[in-house]
Amino acid sequence: MAGANKKLPLWAEAGLLPALNLLAAFIVSGLVIWGLGEDPFVALSLMIDGAFGFQEAIGYTFYYATNFVFTGLAVSVAYHAGLFNIGGEGQAMIGGLGLTLAVFLVGGDAPLLAILLGIVGAAVFGGAWAFIPAWLQAKRGSHIVITTIMFNFIASALLAYLLVGPLQRPGGQMPESADFPEGVGLSHAHDLFAAIGFSFEESPLNVSALIALACAFAVWFMLNRTRFGYELRVVGKNHSAARFAGIPVARMMIIAMMISGALAGMMGLNEILGEQLRLIGNFTLGYGFVGIAVAFMGRNHPVGIILASILFGALYQGGAELAFEMPNITRDLIVMIQGLVILFAGAMEHLFRDPIEHLFMRLRRKEAV
Amino acid sequence: MEQPFAIETRGLSKHFGDVRANDELSLIIPKGTVHGIVGENGAGKSTLLKMLFGFYRPDGGEVLVDGVSVQFQNPMDAMGKGIGMVHQHFMLVEPFTILENIILGAEGSSDLKAAKAKARAELRELEEKFGFDLPFDEPVERLSVGVRQRAEILKALYRGAETLILDEPTAVLTPQETEQLFGLVRQLKAQGKTVLFVTHKLNEIMAITDDVTVMRAGKVVAVRKTNETSAGELAELMVGAKVARAKSREETGEHKVRLSLDSVSANGDRGHAALKSVSLEVRDGEVLGIAGVAGNGQTELLEVITGLRSVSEGTLRYDGNVIANAAMMTDPITLRRMGMAHVAEDRLKTGVVDSMSARENAILGYQREADFSARGLLKLKDIAARAAAYFESQDVRPRNPNLPIASFSGGNQQKLVIAREIARDPQLMIIGQPTRGVDIGAVTKIHDQITELRNKGKAILVVSADLDELLAISDRIAVMCEGEVVGTLKVEDADEQTLGLMMAGEKRKVG
């Protein structure tokens, strides 16, 4: 009797539904590609090959995925506390700023210390940037969706100002900082593989991918194994019950948002400390927003987020290859395909959920009879 | 009988997943009678009503109105066939006047002024015929619950209802308002209307109905002429077993004051004075009942005692120690550690987190105790073991603590909540609505448990909307009205009539 409430088994909830959503997005994309005079099946195989077909491609796919793991986790931690953090983009920017300031503060004499403090700086600045909207929400009731969106603009403007002003590379024309000192940066995957005797084609994939995995584990552990995570989930689901249980609701909301901001801020590890080795304007490239889709598609579970991140990483990398191979398919079309995946996986999630739930109910009833 | 029945159902069924909410229901409701439908929560009454009123479509069987088979697609169809319904939660737009609410959706013209004038004339006729006297031009939000209910009834009549379905109509009424409602129902019957009176209060069935249908587990288990049955027989039919009487209260000897409120005032959520200089005492070994119509300060009273609301004036003491005054309050976790347990009044909103599992809910409020967490980590094994123990000791079903708490029936949820709250052997229990949404079988068990705790010398404060419940388990009953305690009676001196008058605000010297 109570079983009837749980409508779908786990494999359907976490496997079948996302697969159907993805399929629908690909069918619509395929129709558009077909309309442009290209063969959608060839396009698909080019895309898959471009994302996973060779070592460099795999490296790039996981490199992009690393960004999404950070921003997806950020969205999910806030979500578990009942908050919709749309400010991942801005928190990532400010995290990158914190990272850069820490690196320049330490300088090139102690590269390891610069790296460690850079990581801390990214998390602290990202968390601090999230603190303000969180405080406004918890204490003043200002809606966090609105304030985090506004803070994205503020972050973007602040970064733009700093990168054409005080932080600009001396004598430079671009909105970017000076290069990091020699030796300050995260090791690349191909170098690490080479050190243990394997050869791996060059790609931007770096140690921050492991840090992202560690963060995913830490988030899972925190939510499911710690008292803090339990209290955070209670706050996220029911403020009244949280107060009843003696949980300080406002404080929990603020802390959850700061963890969320710190995770988003750590995206800079991959982009800035892993690849660019300098702070550049708008290095976030919308990854903070994609994190929302990643979190939803991954059902706000760290494992789901890792899988969804790899999917989006593959879309980015495979899409770029596809645009390169097929002249009729432009970069914009790739963005459209990504948009369709977000649309079907996030916004139109119920398109397939309700029919599938009905189907399962009917099957169960048949079994019962 | 030569004339067709007002409503007849033949083999009416409705499933939800594997649950047979209504299983081959056949019932007949003759015209011009008051027909009662009784059953526990979850017996399938609501499902039946929703099919009769076009909210649900049956999976099998048929509904006949005036002997003609009908298939309602929506409530409009049902109204078109002369069926009107007064829901448990009124469907009125609060800032609108009664008149505006009555014509809402049945204006009949885009010229609102003309529509209102026409409606007013027609309503006057109806009022005269059925003996209403309603302030048509008052906004609904300013009216008492009883008046709102009569407005709903008039609304249904205005739309041509021949058969009126009243769903738990007395749940929110004072005894006096209930009497008024009964008068109206008799009037409706005298004018040839048919009334379907759905409730779980047996004394009301005995007082007002001609016939009664008893439902249990989705089926009709009995149909009786009201004057040929008794409340006892109906209760047995409802639960399928004899209802055990509540345990007897024993002398408890020692009478130390456990909790005291001294002229406590507090503001409500809207900033109004919700509690006005309330003074109360709860002693060890007694149950103090708090009676009152919902919304007269009982919720705020529970909140100030349990550390969820600050007080603006006065002092609360636990075992002689100040726990709250205008300058300070004690947080719920500290209060629990001092020995106070709290069974929240609104279980689903406050007492549990409905989407979390029963296991996770088993530690809510006690998550920081050493039994359940150490150095910030949850002790998952201990938590699982404790949840299993609660399920066992309280006979919570189904026996699966991993299901979301929302998938348990109200009674089983409450059993789990009570197990959680008594686990640390509290000295003071603060209980809001102990049996709201709980089936009869569990009600008896919960009442027994409260009495047992009292006999063990615990101090217990119970807020309940159910006077019968308070009369059954309390030693003293305090009555609240508009944020004040209008009086406190010993249970021996209390009866429904007296309490009803006090609930309406009549002062009574402390007995």
PDB file of N, CA and C in Angstrom, chain B residues 317-367:
ATOM      1  N   ARG B 317       8.039  29.254  33.600  1.00  0.00           N
ATOM      2  CA  ARG B 317       8.986  28.522  34.441  1.00  0.00           C
ATOM      3  C   ARG B 317       8.820  27.029  34.247  1.00  0.00           C
ATOM      4  N   TYR B 318       9.965  26.341  34.199  1.00  0.00           N
ATOM      5  CA  TYR B 318       9.953  24.890  34.163  1.00  0.00           C
ATOM      6  C   TYR B 318      10.590  24.421  35.455  1.00  0.00           C
ATOM      7  N   ASP B 319       9.849  23.697  36.259  1.00  0.00           N
ATOM      8  CA  ASP B 319      10.362  23.204  37.527  1.00  0.00           C
ATOM      9  C   ASP B 319      10.949  24.350  38.357  1.00  0.00           C
ATOM     10  N   GLY B 320      10.307  25.510  38.277  1.00  0.00           N
ATOM     11  CA  GLY B 320      10.749  26.654  39.053  1.00  0.00           C
ATOM     12  C   GLY B 320      11.790  27.535  38.384  1.00  0.00           C
ATOM     13  N   ASN B 321      12.435  27.023  37.327  1.00  0.00           N
ATOM     14  CA  ASN B 321      13.461  27.824  36.646  1.00  0.00           C
ATOM     15  C   ASN B 321      12.847  28.578  35.472  1.00  0.00           C
ATOM     16  N   VAL B 322      13.250  29.848  35.340  1.00  0.00           N
ATOM     17  CA  VAL B 322      12.711  30.651  34.241  1.00  0.00           C
ATOM     18  C   VAL B 322      13.212  30.100  32.905  1.00  0.00           C
ATOM     19  N   ILE B 323      12.289  29.791  31.993  1.00  0.00           N
ATOM     20  CA  ILE B 323      12.720  29.352  30.666  1.00  0.00           C
ATOM     21  C   ILE B 323      12.428  30.395  29.595  1.00  0.00           C
ATOM     22  N   ALA B 324      11.549  31.332  29.890  1.00  0.00           N
ATOM     23  CA  ALA B 324      11.316  32.406  28.926  1.00  0.00           C
ATOM     24  C   ALA B 324      10.674  33.596  29.617  1.00  0.00           C
ATOM     25  N   ASN B 325      11.091  34.783  29.220  1.00  0.00           N
ATOM     26  CA  ASN B 325      10.404  36.010  29.589  1.00  0.00           C
ATOM     27  C   ASN B 325      10.665  37.015  28.478  1.00  0.00           C
ATOM     28  N   ALA B 326      10.315  38.272  28.737  1.00  0.00           N
ATOM     29  CA  ALA B 326      10.420  39.257  27.658  1.00  0.00           C
ATOM     30  C   ALA B 326      11.858  39.403  27.170  1.00  0.00           C
ATOM     31  N   ALA B 327      12.830  39.069  28.016  1.00  0.00           N
ATOM     32  CA  ALA B 327      14.233  39.309  27.662  1.00  0.00           C
ATOM     33  C   ALA B 327      14.907  38.081  27.067  1.00  0.00           C
ATOM     34  N   MET B 328      14.405  36.888  27.327  1.00  0.00           N
ATOM     35  CA  MET B 328      15.112  35.690  26.856  1.00  0.00           C
ATOM     36  C   MET B 328      14.142  34.576  26.513  1.00  0.00           C
ATOM     37  N   MET B 329      14.648  33.605  25.763  1.00  0.00           N
ATOM     38  CA  MET B 329      13.903  32.370  25.568  1.00  0.00           C
ATOM     39  C   MET B 329      14.894  31.219  25.484  1.00  0.00           C
ATOM     40  N   THR B 330      14.400  30.005  25.727  1.00  0.00           N
ATOM     41  CA  THR B 330      15.266  28.834  25.707  1.00  0.00           C
ATOM     42  C   THR B 330      15.005  28.081  24.407  1.00  0.00           C
ATOM     43  N   ASP B 331      16.089  27.618  23.771  1.00  0.00           N
ATOM     44  CA  ASP B 331      15.889  26.981  22.476  1.00  0.00           C
ATOM     45  C   ASP B 331      15.341  25.566  22.651  1.00  0.00           C
ATOM     46  N   PRO B 332      14.698  25.039  21.609  1.00  0.00           N
ATOM     47  CA  PRO B 332      14.030  23.738  21.719  1.00  0.00           C
ATOM     48  C   PRO B 332      14.963  22.606  22.153  1.00  0.00           C
ATOM     49  N   ILE B 333      16.213  22.645  21.711  1.00  0.00           N
ATOM     50  CA  ILE B 333      17.118  21.544  22.062  1.00  0.00           C
ATOM     51  C   ILE B 333      17.392  21.543  23.559  1.00  0.00           C
ATOM     52  N   THR B 334      17.632  22.721  24.125  1.00  0.00           N
ATOM     53  CA  THR B 334      17.857  22.803  25.570  1.00  0.00           C
ATOM     54  C   THR B 334      16.613  22.360  26.336  1.00  0.00           C
ATOM     55  N   LEU B 335      15.442  22.790  25.850  1.00  0.00           N
ATOM     56  CA  LEU B 335      14.200  22.405  26.533  1.00  0.00           C
ATOM     57  C   LEU B 335      14.046  20.890  26.530  1.00  0.00           C
ATOM     58  N   ARG B 336      14.372  20.258  25.386  1.00  0.00           N
ATOM     59  CA  ARG B 336      14.280  18.791  25.326  1.00  0.00           C
ATOM     60  C   ARG B 336      15.223  18.173  26.352  1.00  0.00           C
ATOM     61  N   ARG B 337      16.423  18.749  26.446  1.00  0.00           N
ATOM     62  CA  ARG B 337      17.387  18.182  27.407  1.00  0.00           C
ATOM     63  C   ARG B 337      16.936  18.387  28.840  1.00  0.00           C
ATOM     64  N   MET B 338      16.142  19.447  29.077  1.00  0.00           N
ATOM     65  CA  MET B 338      15.617  19.665  30.428  1.00  0.00           C
ATOM     66  C   MET B 338      14.506  18.691  30.764  1.00  0.00           C
ATOM     67  N   GLY B 339      13.954  18.017  29.739  1.00  0.00           N
ATOM     68  CA  GLY B 339      12.911  17.037  30.011  1.00  0.00           C
ATOM     69  C   GLY B 339      11.553  17.385  29.444  1.00  0.00           C
ATOM     70  N   MET B 340      11.531  18.309  28.483  1.00  0.00           N
ATOM     71  CA  MET B 340      10.255  18.648  27.858  1.00  0.00           C
ATOM     72  C   MET B 340      10.189  17.989  26.489  1.00  0.00           C
ATOM     73  N   ALA B 341       9.084  17.320  26.187  1.00  0.00           N
ATOM     74  CA  ALA B 341       8.893  16.741  24.860  1.00  0.00           C
ATOM     75  C   ALA B 341       7.725  17.440  24.190  1.00  0.00           C
ATOM     76  N   HIS B 342       7.746  17.488  22.875  1.00  0.00           N
ATOM     77  CA  HIS B 342       6.756  18.266  22.143  1.00  0.00           C
ATOM     78  C   HIS B 342       6.208  17.436  20.979  1.00  0.00           C
ATOM     79  N   VAL B 343       4.922  17.131  21.052  1.00  0.00           N
ATOM     80  CA  VAL B 343       4.261  16.508  19.906  1.00  0.00           C
ATOM     81  C   VAL B 343       3.559  17.647  19.179  1.00  0.00           C
ATOM     82  N   ALA B 344       4.088  17.989  17.988  1.00  0.00           N
ATOM     83  CA  ALA B 344       3.635  19.213  17.330  1.00  0.00           C
ATOM     84  C   ALA B 344       2.191  19.091  16.867  1.00  0.00           C
ATOM     85  N   GLU B 345       1.510  20.229  16.941  1.00  0.00           N
ATOM     86  CA  GLU B 345       0.092  20.311  16.615  1.00  0.00           C
ATOM     87  C   GLU B 345      -0.151  19.989  15.140  1.00  0.00           C
ATOM     88  N   ASP B 346       0.668  20.573  14.252  1.00  0.00           N
ATOM     89  CA  ASP B 346       0.514  20.341  12.822  1.00  0.00           C
ATOM     90  C   ASP B 346       1.605  19.368  12.412  1.00  0.00           C
ATOM     91  N   ARG B 347       1.252  18.097  12.436  1.00  0.00           N
ATOM     92  CA  ARG B 347       2.262  17.063  12.268  1.00  0.00           C
ATOM     93  C   ARG B 347       3.041  17.214  10.971  1.00  0.00           C
ATOM     94  N   LEU B 348       2.315  17.337   9.850  1.00  0.00           N
ATOM     95  CA  LEU B 348       3.009  17.341   8.562  1.00  0.00           C
ATOM     96  C   LEU B 348       3.764  18.633   8.316  1.00  0.00           C
ATOM     97  N   LYS B 349       3.324  19.706   8.942  1.00  0.00           N
ATOM     98  CA  LYS B 349       3.998  20.973   8.707  1.00  0.00           C
ATOM     99  C   LYS B 349       5.191  21.145   9.648  1.00  0.00           C
ATOM    100  N   THR B 350       5.096  20.596  10.841  1.00  0.00           N
ATOM    101  CA  THR B 350       6.099  20.883  11.852  1.00  0.00           C
ATOM    102  C   THR B 350       6.719  19.642  12.485  1.00  0.00           C
ATOM    103  N   GLY B 351       5.907  18.637  12.737  1.00  0.00           N
ATOM    104  CA  GLY B 351       6.381  17.504  13.529  1.00  0.00           C
ATOM    105  C   GLY B 351       7.254  16.530  12.777  1.00  0.00           C
ATOM    106  N   VAL B 352       7.102  16.499  11.456  1.00  0.00           N
ATOM    107  CA  VAL B 352       7.935  15.609  10.659  1.00  0.00           C
ATOM    108  C   VAL B 352       8.346  16.350   9.385  1.00  0.00           C
ATOM    109  N   VAL B 353       9.328  15.787   8.690  1.00  0.00           N
ATOM    110  CA  VAL B 353       9.683  16.295   7.356  1.00  0.00           C
ATOM    111  C   VAL B 353       9.125  15.263   6.386  1.00  0.00           C
ATOM    112  N   ASP B 354       8.056  15.615   5.675  1.00  0.00           N
ATOM    113  CA  ASP B 354       7.265  14.566   5.036  1.00  0.00           C
ATOM    114  C   ASP B 354       7.995  13.816   3.925  1.00  0.00           C
ATOM    115  N   SER B 355       8.974  14.453   3.290  1.00  0.00           N
ATOM    116  CA  SER B 355       9.644  13.734   2.207  1.00  0.00           C
ATOM    117  C   SER B 355      10.832  12.909   2.705  1.00  0.00           C
ATOM    118  N   MET B 356      11.162  13.034   3.964  1.00  0.00           N
ATOM    119  CA  MET B 356      12.251  12.221   4.498  1.00  0.00           C
ATOM    120  C   MET B 356      11.702  10.878   4.989  1.00  0.00           C
ATOM    121  N   SER B 357      12.606   9.910   5.131  1.00  0.00           N
ATOM    122  CA  SER B 357      12.168   8.587   5.543  1.00  0.00           C
ATOM    123  C   SER B 357      11.730   8.601   7.011  1.00  0.00           C
ATOM    124  N   ALA B 358      10.976   7.575   7.370  1.00  0.00           N
ATOM    125  CA  ALA B 358      10.558   7.434   8.762  1.00  0.00           C
ATOM    126  C   ALA B 358      11.784   7.334   9.663  1.00  0.00           C
ATOM    127  N   ARG B 359      12.825   6.674   9.163  1.00  0.00           N
ATOM    128  CA  ARG B 359      14.047   6.509   9.940  1.00  0.00           C
ATOM    129  C   ARG B 359      14.669   7.873  10.249  1.00  0.00           C
ATOM    130  N   GLU B 360      14.775   8.726   9.238  1.00  0.00           N
ATOM    131  CA  GLU B 360      15.368  10.041   9.486  1.00  0.00           C
ATOM    132  C   GLU B 360      14.467  10.900  10.367  1.00  0.00           C
ATOM    133  N   ASN B 361      13.156  10.703  10.235  1.00  0.00           N
ATOM    134  CA  ASN B 361      12.244  11.451  11.087  1.00  0.00           C
ATOM    135  C   ASN B 361      12.291  10.984  12.542  1.00  0.00           C
ATOM    136  N   ALA B 362      12.761   9.758  12.746  1.00  0.00           N
ATOM    137  CA  ALA B 362      12.789   9.214  14.107  1.00  0.00           C
ATOM    138  C   ALA B 362      13.778   9.956  15.006  1.00  0.00           C
ATOM    139  N   ILE B 363      14.677  10.766  14.422  1.00  0.00           N
ATOM    140  CA  ILE B 363      15.624  11.485  15.280  1.00  0.00           C
ATOM    141  C   ILE B 363      15.407  12.998  15.235  1.00  0.00           C
ATOM    142  N   LEU B 364      14.370  13.443  14.511  1.00  0.00           N
ATOM    143  CA  LEU B 364      14.174  14.882  14.351  1.00  0.00           C
ATOM    144  C   LEU B 364      14.008  15.548  15.717  1.00  0.00           C
ATOM    145  N   GLY B 365      14.856  16.526  15.983  1.00  0.00           N
ATOM    146  CA  GLY B 365      14.816  17.208  17.271  1.00  0.00           C
ATOM    147  C   GLY B 365      15.817  16.623  18.255  1.00  0.00           C
ATOM    148  N   TYR B 366      16.202  15.353  18.009  1.00  0.00           N
ATOM    149  CA  TYR B 366      17.158  14.690  18.911  1.00  0.00           C
ATOM    150  C   TYR B 366      18.447  14.363  18.172  1.00  0.00           C
ATOM    151  N   GLN B 367      18.602  14.985  16.984  1.00  0.00           N
ATOM    152  CA  GLN B 367      19.745  14.632  16.141  1.00  0.00           C
ATOM    153  C   GLN B 367      21.083  14.977  16.793  1.00  0.00           C
TER     154      GLN B 367
END
